[in-house]
Short mmCIF file of C-alpha atoms and ligand atoms in Angstrom, two decimals:
data_model
loop_
_atom_site.label_atom_id
_atom_site.label_comp_id
_atom_site.label_asym_id
_atom_site.label_seq_id
_atom_site.Cartn_x
_atom_site.Cartn_y
_atom_site.Cartn_z
CA MET A 266 0.00 0.00 0.00
CA TYR A 267 1.31 3.44 -0.87
CA ARG A 268 -1.15 5.99 0.44
CA ALA A 269 -4.39 5.77 2.39
CA GLY A 270 -5.88 8.10 4.96
CA LYS A 271 -8.78 10.39 5.71
CA GLN A 272 -10.45 10.08 2.31
CA GLU A 273 -10.56 6.29 2.60
CA ILE A 274 -11.73 6.40 6.25
CA ASP A 275 -14.50 8.89 5.39
CA ALA A 276 -15.60 6.90 2.35
CA ILE A 277 -15.85 3.66 4.34
CA ALA A 278 -17.57 5.41 7.26
CA ARG A 279 -20.19 6.80 4.84
CA VAL A 280 -21.02 3.29 3.66
CA ILE A 281 -21.22 1.93 7.21
CA ARG A 282 -23.50 4.81 8.28
CA SER A 283 -25.72 4.21 5.26
CA GLY A 284 -26.14 0.57 6.35
CA LYS A 285 -25.90 -0.50 2.70
CA LEU A 286 -22.88 -2.74 2.46
CA PHE A 287 -24.25 -5.01 -0.26
CA ARG A 288 -23.46 -3.86 -3.78
CA TYR A 289 -26.86 -4.71 -5.26
CA ASN A 290 -28.85 -2.53 -2.83
CA LYS A 291 -28.36 0.43 -5.14
CA ASN A 292 -29.88 1.87 -8.30
CA GLY A 293 -26.68 2.32 -10.28
CA ASP A 294 -25.15 4.70 -7.72
CA GLY A 295 -23.45 2.24 -5.40
CA GLU A 296 -19.74 2.44 -4.64
CA CYS A 297 -18.76 -0.65 -6.67
CA GLN A 298 -20.77 0.48 -9.67
CA ARG A 299 -19.31 3.97 -9.45
CA PHE A 300 -15.79 2.55 -9.25
CA GLU A 301 -16.42 0.27 -12.22
CA ARG A 302 -17.69 3.21 -14.30
CA ARG A 303 -14.87 5.56 -13.28
CA TYR A 304 -12.12 2.96 -13.72
CA ALA A 305 -13.51 2.01 -17.15
CA ARG A 306 -13.39 5.67 -18.18
CA ARG A 307 -9.85 6.08 -16.89
CA LEU A 308 -8.63 2.93 -18.64
CA GLY A 309 -10.57 3.62 -21.84
CA VAL A 310 -12.24 0.20 -21.75
CA LYS A 311 -15.92 -0.78 -22.08
CA HIS A 312 -16.34 -3.20 -19.17
CA VAL A 313 -14.85 -3.27 -15.67
CA LEU A 314 -16.03 -5.82 -13.10
CA GLN A 315 -14.84 -5.53 -9.53
CA THR A 316 -13.97 -8.84 -7.83
CA SER A 317 -12.59 -10.09 -4.52
CA SER A 318 -8.98 -10.57 -5.74
CA GLY A 319 -6.55 -10.58 -8.63
CA THR A 320 -6.70 -14.38 -8.77
CA THR A 321 -10.49 -14.40 -9.18
CA ALA A 322 -10.18 -11.58 -11.74
CA LEU A 323 -7.75 -13.68 -13.80
CA THR A 324 -9.95 -16.78 -13.51
CA ALA A 325 -13.04 -14.80 -14.53
CA ALA A 326 -11.16 -13.33 -17.50
CA LEU A 327 -10.05 -16.78 -18.68
CA ALA A 328 -13.49 -18.34 -18.24
CA GLY A 329 -15.07 -15.22 -19.72
CA LEU A 330 -13.08 -15.80 -22.91
CA GLY A 331 -14.11 -19.46 -22.99
CA ILE A 332 -10.79 -21.01 -21.95
CA GLY A 333 -11.10 -24.36 -20.20
CA PRO A 334 -10.23 -28.07 -20.41
CA GLY A 335 -8.37 -29.01 -23.59
CA ASN A 336 -6.53 -25.66 -23.74
CA GLU A 337 -2.95 -24.76 -22.90
CA VAL A 338 -2.24 -21.24 -21.68
CA ILE A 339 1.29 -19.84 -21.81
CA VAL A 340 2.55 -18.11 -18.65
CA PRO A 341 5.97 -16.58 -17.95
CA ALA A 342 8.64 -18.20 -15.75
CA CYS A 343 8.60 -15.09 -13.54
CA THR A 344 5.24 -14.23 -11.97
CA TYR A 345 3.28 -14.85 -8.79
CA MET A 346 1.96 -18.44 -8.81
CA ALA A 347 -1.62 -17.06 -8.99
CA THR A 348 -1.18 -16.56 -12.76
CA ALA A 349 -0.74 -20.30 -13.29
CA VAL A 350 -3.28 -21.09 -10.56
CA ALA A 351 -5.98 -19.14 -12.45
CA VAL A 352 -5.31 -21.20 -15.59
CA LEU A 353 -5.88 -24.41 -13.59
CA ALA A 354 -8.93 -22.91 -11.87
CA ALA A 355 -10.40 -22.46 -15.36
CA GLY A 356 -9.65 -26.15 -16.09
CA ALA A 357 -6.80 -25.49 -18.55
CA ILE A 358 -3.07 -26.31 -18.37
CA PRO A 359 -0.31 -23.72 -17.84
CA VAL A 360 2.78 -23.94 -20.05
CA ILE A 361 5.77 -22.10 -18.57
CA VAL A 362 7.93 -20.03 -20.91
CA ASP A 363 11.15 -17.98 -20.52
CA VAL A 364 11.36 -14.31 -19.74
CA ASP A 365 14.02 -12.13 -21.38
CA ALA A 366 16.29 -9.43 -19.95
CA SER A 367 13.22 -7.23 -19.33
CA ILE A 368 12.11 -9.95 -16.83
CA THR A 369 8.82 -10.14 -18.73
CA LEU A 370 7.63 -12.77 -21.23
CA ASP A 371 10.05 -13.25 -24.13
CA PRO A 372 8.00 -12.93 -27.38
CA LEU A 373 10.43 -15.23 -29.25
CA ALA A 374 10.16 -17.91 -26.56
CA LEU A 375 6.38 -17.46 -26.67
CA GLU A 376 6.24 -18.14 -30.40
CA ARG A 377 8.56 -21.16 -30.11
CA ALA A 378 6.39 -22.62 -27.33
CA ILE A 379 3.07 -22.53 -29.21
CA GLY A 380 1.64 -26.01 -29.81
CA PRO A 381 -1.59 -27.38 -31.28
CA ARG A 382 -3.43 -26.99 -27.95
CA THR A 383 -2.23 -23.47 -27.14
CA ARG A 384 -5.25 -21.19 -26.95
CA ALA A 385 -4.05 -18.20 -24.95
CA VAL A 386 -1.13 -16.37 -23.40
CA ILE A 387 -0.91 -14.36 -20.18
CA PRO A 388 1.74 -11.65 -20.41
CA VAL A 389 2.46 -10.44 -16.86
CA HIS A 390 3.53 -6.83 -16.31
CA MET A 391 5.73 -7.75 -13.34
CA TRP A 392 6.60 -5.07 -10.82
CA GLY A 393 4.80 -2.56 -13.00
CA LEU A 394 7.12 -3.22 -15.98
CA PRO A 395 5.17 -3.45 -19.24
CA CYS A 396 5.71 -6.53 -21.41
CA ASP A 397 6.72 -6.12 -25.05
CA MET A 398 3.03 -5.93 -25.99
CA ARG A 399 3.60 -5.00 -29.64
CA ALA A 400 5.63 -8.16 -30.29
CA ILE A 401 3.35 -10.32 -28.12
CA MET A 402 0.19 -9.09 -29.88
CA ARG A 403 1.83 -9.79 -33.27
CA VAL A 404 2.62 -13.38 -32.26
CA ALA A 405 -0.88 -13.78 -30.79
CA ARG A 406 -2.54 -12.54 -33.99
CA ARG A 407 -0.37 -14.80 -36.17
CA HIS A 408 -1.34 -17.85 -34.12
CA LYS A 409 -4.91 -16.81 -33.18
CA LEU A 410 -4.14 -16.78 -29.45
CA LEU A 411 -6.24 -14.94 -26.91
CA VAL A 412 -4.29 -12.49 -24.76
CA ILE A 413 -5.12 -11.96 -21.08
CA GLU A 414 -2.89 -9.33 -19.49
CA ASP A 415 -1.99 -9.96 -15.87
CA ALA A 416 -1.75 -6.34 -14.73
CA CYS A 417 -2.09 -7.25 -11.04
CA GLN A 418 1.25 -5.57 -10.28
CA ALA A 419 0.80 -2.78 -12.82
CA VAL A 420 -2.16 -0.66 -11.69
CA GLY A 421 -1.70 2.81 -13.20
CA GLY A 422 0.90 1.76 -15.80
CA ALA A 423 0.71 2.08 -19.57
CA TYR A 424 2.43 0.83 -22.73
CA ARG A 425 3.00 3.26 -25.61
CA GLY A 426 0.13 5.41 -24.36
CA LYS A 427 -2.39 2.58 -23.80
CA MET A 428 -3.29 1.59 -20.25
CA LEU A 429 -1.96 -1.82 -19.22
CA GLY A 430 -4.72 -4.40 -19.04
CA THR A 431 -6.58 -2.94 -22.05
CA ILE A 432 -4.32 -4.06 -24.90
CA GLY A 433 -5.22 -7.76 -25.07
CA ASP A 434 -8.63 -9.44 -25.08
CA ALA A 435 -8.98 -8.98 -21.33
CA GLY A 436 -6.97 -7.76 -18.35
CA ALA A 437 -6.88 -8.51 -14.64
CA PHE A 438 -5.89 -6.26 -11.73
CA SER A 439 -5.23 -6.96 -8.06
CA PHE A 440 -6.04 -4.45 -5.33
CA ASN A 441 -4.47 -6.44 -2.51
CA PHE A 442 -2.49 -4.72 0.22
CA TYR A 443 0.76 -4.60 -1.79
CA LYS A 444 -0.63 -3.08 -4.97
CA ASN A 445 -0.53 0.50 -6.30
CA MET A 446 -4.24 0.95 -5.44
CA THR A 447 -5.58 -1.17 -2.61
CA CYS A 448 -8.66 -1.94 -0.58
CA GLY A 449 -6.88 -4.63 1.44
CA GLU A 450 -8.08 -7.39 -0.87
CA GLY A 451 -9.71 -6.92 -4.26
CA GLY A 452 -9.40 -7.05 -8.01
CA ALA A 453 -11.01 -6.24 -11.34
CA VAL A 454 -11.50 -7.82 -14.77
CA VAL A 455 -11.52 -5.50 -17.78
CA THR A 456 -12.46 -6.18 -21.39
CA ASN A 457 -13.99 -4.56 -24.44
CA GLN A 458 -15.85 -7.75 -25.38
CA ALA A 459 -19.49 -7.81 -24.27
CA ARG A 460 -19.83 -11.59 -24.22
CA ALA A 461 -16.60 -12.08 -22.27
CA ALA A 462 -17.81 -9.46 -19.77
CA GLN A 463 -21.13 -11.28 -19.31
CA ARG A 464 -19.42 -14.63 -18.80
CA ALA A 465 -16.94 -13.04 -16.39
CA ALA A 466 -19.86 -11.53 -14.46
CA CYS A 467 -21.32 -15.03 -14.17
CA MET A 468 -17.95 -16.34 -12.91
CA ILE A 469 -17.81 -13.58 -10.28
CA ASP A 470 -21.35 -14.04 -8.95
CA CYS A 471 -23.30 -16.77 -10.71
CA CYS A 472 -26.32 -16.59 -8.41
CA ALA A 473 -26.84 -12.85 -8.92
CA PHE A 474 -26.11 -13.26 -12.63
CA TYR A 475 -28.84 -15.88 -12.80
CA TRP A 476 -31.41 -13.83 -10.85
CA LYS A 477 -30.61 -10.55 -12.53
CA GLY A 478 -29.51 -11.61 -16.01
CA ARG A 479 -32.25 -13.90 -17.22
CA LYS A 480 -32.53 -11.93 -20.44
CA SER A 481 -28.79 -12.27 -21.13
CA SER A 482 -27.69 -14.25 -24.17
CA VAL A 483 -25.17 -16.01 -21.88
CA VAL A 484 -26.70 -19.09 -20.29
CA PRO A 485 -25.87 -18.92 -16.56
CA PHE A 486 -23.42 -21.55 -15.30
CA ILE A 487 -22.17 -22.44 -11.84
CA SER A 488 -19.09 -20.85 -10.31
CA ASN A 489 -17.60 -19.76 -7.01
CA GLY A 490 -18.58 -16.37 -5.64
CA SER A 491 -16.01 -13.56 -5.67
CA ARG A 492 -18.26 -10.51 -5.32
CA ALA A 493 -16.82 -7.24 -3.97
CA SER A 494 -18.50 -5.35 -1.13
CA GLU A 495 -19.45 -1.69 -0.95
CA LEU A 496 -16.68 -1.14 1.62
CA GLU A 497 -14.15 -2.23 -0.99
CA GLY A 498 -15.89 -0.14 -3.64
CA ALA A 499 -15.76 2.94 -1.39
CA MET A 500 -12.07 2.49 -0.68
CA MET A 501 -11.30 1.96 -4.38
CA ASN A 502 -13.09 5.20 -5.28
CA ALA A 503 -10.82 7.06 -2.86
CA GLN A 504 -7.75 5.22 -4.15
CA LEU A 505 -8.63 6.05 -7.75
CA ASP A 506 -8.31 9.74 -6.86
CA ARG A 507 -4.74 9.07 -5.69
CA ILE A 508 -3.26 6.80 -8.36
CA ASP A 509 -2.11 9.48 -10.82
CA GLY A 510 -0.17 11.29 -8.08
CA ILE A 511 1.36 8.04 -6.80
CA VAL A 512 2.56 6.90 -10.23
CA ARG A 513 3.83 10.38 -11.16
CA GLU A 514 5.95 10.54 -7.99
CA LEU A 515 7.26 6.98 -8.38
CA ARG A 516 8.33 7.67 -11.98
CA ARG A 517 9.97 10.95 -10.98
CA GLN A 518 11.96 9.28 -8.21
CA ARG A 519 13.00 6.39 -10.43
CA GLN A 520 14.18 8.81 -13.13
CA ARG A 521 16.19 10.78 -10.58
CA ILE A 522 17.92 7.56 -9.44
CA LEU A 523 18.59 6.35 -13.00
CA ASP A 524 19.97 9.75 -14.05
CA ALA A 525 22.26 9.92 -11.03
CA THR A 526 23.58 6.36 -11.52
CA ARG A 527 23.94 6.55 -15.32
CA ASP A 528 27.75 6.58 -15.42
CA CYS A 529 28.63 4.24 -12.55
CA GLY A 530 28.82 1.07 -14.66
CA LEU A 531 25.46 -0.35 -13.58
CA THR A 532 23.09 -1.62 -16.29
CA PRO A 533 19.45 -0.65 -15.75
CA ILE A 534 16.91 -3.20 -16.92
CA PRO A 535 15.66 -2.62 -20.52
CA LEU A 536 12.17 -1.03 -20.48
CA HIS A 537 9.62 -1.69 -23.23
CA SER A 538 7.85 1.61 -22.78
CA PRO A 539 10.16 3.96 -20.88
CA GLY A 540 8.23 6.57 -18.93
CA ASP A 541 4.93 4.65 -19.13
CA ASP A 542 5.52 1.96 -16.51
CA CYS A 543 4.49 2.30 -12.86
CA GLY A 544 8.01 3.15 -11.65
CA THR A 545 7.57 1.08 -8.51
CA HIS A 546 11.22 -0.07 -8.57
CA ALA A 547 14.64 0.90 -9.82
CA VAL A 548 15.93 -2.30 -11.44
CA TYR A 549 19.50 -3.18 -12.41
CA GLN A 550 21.13 -6.19 -14.03
CA LEU A 551 24.50 -7.28 -12.63
CA PRO A 552 27.13 -9.35 -14.49
CA SER A 553 26.92 -12.32 -12.07
CA ALA A 554 24.58 -13.76 -9.43
CA ASP A 555 27.23 -13.24 -6.72
CA GLN A 556 27.54 -9.56 -7.62
CA ALA A 557 23.73 -9.27 -7.60
CA ASP A 558 23.61 -10.78 -4.08
CA ALA A 559 26.25 -8.36 -2.84
CA PHE A 560 24.64 -5.35 -4.54
CA ALA A 561 21.17 -6.20 -3.17
CA LYS A 562 22.61 -6.51 0.35
CA ALA A 563 24.44 -3.21 0.09
CA VAL A 564 21.50 -1.14 -1.21
CA GLY A 565 18.62 -2.85 0.62
CA GLY A 566 17.28 -4.30 -2.63
CA THR A 567 15.96 -7.73 -3.61
CA VAL A 568 17.32 -10.22 -6.14
CA VAL A 569 14.32 -10.92 -8.38
CA GLY A 570 15.12 -14.63 -8.57
CA LYS A 571 15.26 -14.91 -4.78
CA THR A 572 12.00 -13.40 -3.54
CA GLY A 573 10.93 -16.94 -2.63
CA ARG A 574 7.70 -16.81 -4.64
CA HIS A 575 7.97 -15.21 -8.07
CA VAL A 576 9.96 -17.86 -9.97
CA TYR A 577 8.36 -21.00 -11.44
CA THR A 578 10.77 -23.25 -9.47
CA GLU A 579 8.84 -22.31 -6.34
CA TRP A 580 5.42 -23.42 -7.58
CA ASP A 581 5.41 -26.86 -5.94
CA PRO A 582 1.63 -27.53 -6.15
CA ILE A 583 2.03 -27.31 -9.92
CA PHE A 584 5.13 -29.51 -10.00
CA ARG A 585 3.18 -32.02 -7.90
CA LYS A 586 0.15 -31.68 -10.22
CA GLN A 587 -2.18 -30.80 -7.34
CA GLY A 588 -4.56 -28.97 -9.65
CA ALA A 589 -7.80 -29.16 -7.62
CA HIS A 590 -9.21 -30.20 -4.26
CA CYS A 591 -10.17 -33.64 -5.62
CA ALA A 592 -8.81 -35.91 -8.32
CA ALA A 593 -11.95 -35.87 -10.50
CA LEU A 594 -11.75 -32.09 -10.91
CA ASN A 595 -7.95 -31.94 -11.30
CA PRO A 596 -7.19 -30.44 -14.74
CA PHE A 597 -3.97 -32.51 -14.84
CA ARG A 598 -6.13 -35.66 -14.81
CA LEU A 599 -9.00 -34.61 -17.06
CA PRO A 600 -9.26 -36.69 -20.26
CA GLN A 601 -9.76 -33.45 -22.28
CA ASN A 602 -6.29 -32.31 -21.19
CA ARG A 603 -4.53 -35.56 -22.11
CA GLY A 604 -2.95 -34.01 -25.22
CA CYS A 605 -1.68 -30.94 -23.35
CA ARG A 606 1.95 -30.51 -22.33
CA MET A 607 2.30 -30.85 -18.59
CA THR A 608 5.85 -32.00 -17.90
CA TYR A 609 7.45 -29.45 -15.57
CA ARG A 610 11.10 -29.53 -14.55
CA LYS A 611 12.86 -27.08 -12.26
CA THR A 612 15.65 -26.82 -14.86
CA MET A 613 13.38 -26.10 -17.82
CA CYS A 614 13.99 -22.31 -18.05
CA PRO A 615 17.73 -21.90 -17.31
CA ARG A 616 17.95 -18.59 -19.17
CA SER A 617 15.22 -17.10 -16.97
CA LEU A 618 16.94 -18.35 -13.82
CA ASP A 619 20.24 -16.81 -14.93
CA ILE A 620 18.59 -13.43 -15.70
CA LEU A 621 16.44 -13.35 -12.56
CA ASN A 622 19.35 -14.25 -10.29
CA ARG A 623 21.37 -11.35 -11.72
CA THR A 624 18.57 -8.77 -11.49
CA VAL A 625 18.18 -6.54 -8.43
CA MET A 626 15.15 -4.37 -7.74
CA ILE A 627 15.06 -1.51 -5.30
CA ALA A 628 11.55 -0.66 -4.11
CA LEU A 629 10.49 2.99 -4.22
CA HIS A 630 7.83 4.82 -2.23
CA PRO A 631 6.05 7.98 -3.36
CA ASP A 632 6.33 9.51 0.11
CA ARG A 633 10.09 9.02 0.32
CA LYS A 634 11.76 12.37 1.07
CA ALA A 635 14.23 13.94 -1.37
CA LYS A 636 17.06 13.57 1.17
CA ASP A 637 16.31 9.84 1.53
CA VAL A 638 16.38 9.43 -2.25
CA ALA A 639 19.74 11.21 -2.26
CA ALA A 640 21.00 8.82 0.44
CA LEU A 641 19.80 5.85 -1.62
CA ILE A 642 21.63 7.18 -4.67
CA ARG A 643 24.85 7.48 -2.61
CA LYS A 644 24.43 3.87 -1.46
CA ILE A 645 23.92 2.67 -5.04
CA LEU A 646 27.01 4.54 -6.29
CA GLN A 647 29.13 3.21 -3.41
CA ALA A 648 27.92 -0.36 -3.95
CA ALA A 649 28.59 -0.11 -7.69
CA ALA A 650 32.13 1.14 -7.02
CA ASN A 651 32.79 -1.74 -4.59
CA ILE A 652 31.18 -4.55 -6.55
CA LEU A 653 31.68 -3.97 -10.28
C1 PLP B 137 1.39 -10.99 -10.97
C2 PLP B 137 0.28 -11.35 -10.04
N1 PLP B 137 -0.79 -12.01 -10.52
C3 PLP B 137 -1.83 -12.34 -9.73
C4 PLP B 137 -1.85 -12.02 -8.39
C5 PLP B 137 -2.99 -12.44 -7.53
O1 PLP B 137 -3.62 -11.35 -6.94
P1 PLP B 137 -4.42 -11.54 -5.53
O2 PLP B 137 -3.38 -11.74 -4.47
O3 PLP B 137 -5.18 -10.28 -5.39
O4 PLP B 137 -5.28 -12.72 -5.72
C6 PLP B 137 -0.77 -11.34 -7.84
C7 PLP B 137 -0.75 -10.99 -6.41
O5 PLP B 137 0.19 -10.59 -5.81
C8 PLP B 137 0.33 -10.99 -8.68
O6 PLP B 137 1.39 -10.35 -8.20
#
């Protein structure tokens, strides 16, 4: 969480005083509906559906687009496990593919990995860094793949002037505690496709979809509930007023750090859309993993490959093929998925492991004082002089 205060407290208090915490008690003027309208306008997208988390947003996006058993979905070797989890929750099989030096999905590796069962790809804008969407969209068009952007870590970011999450067929955002906008826990699915939006709405709240949407052309189906509450909607409305200021300050700080460390021998990570990303981190690539370890220790940064949860080697439930709570529903065992590729080895993406273990990110905060940024810059310069 970056910023929250009086506006959020007042917004939540208003909802509690009104006694109307359920999102359907309203005639189009509830907090969730207002957030969905405002966020859609800000993103320039037709449909926004608020959910309970980024994971349920991703699952609703996949199911909304009709992805399920029999389909493979390509995911990058560097992401939170929830990306692959959502693919399994939709009944499909995740195929893990290398990232490149940008620590986002490598478009060449994506194209090489496409097989007869591949139906979709999930580019993940990790740590607010946009993927190479132009190249990824080209590959997707050539091979008729659906594109679901995982923008859970990229709220407020853009790529070549287009908001992240709106470039592919659908996008998913997380509003959990660690994200650029937060209501503690939450998420949203976005899409321009009416049918996908209807199906996603059914995934998010199938009972309400059934009671309210009987005239819909989408036949209601059964799903888990992941409806957002008015408390979350109220907090998101307050957060939406803050996001521009947060991202502006993060980008400004990051630029100041990159400018000041330009000539010290450090290599900043290549950016696909410089100036458009969220600027949540200053990221450098070191020549060796040992140097990356030493640099991270000296500057208070984190080696991307060693966060303990963002590299495919740490996704044990997937390696163990524990794809559901019971065998009959486990996508790894479904007859429809028999032709899908599902052999995972910890050594299968050595290039990603090499890159991620040499990449160090330094987290920024929009409320960091100028003198603290200056101190951080001094630390980075000193560490570079000692280590390179
Ligand atoms: C890249 C990515 N995808 C998906 C998720 C899942 O979001 P949530 O925790 O809101 O379910 C996260 C959460 O951290 C994430 O970082």
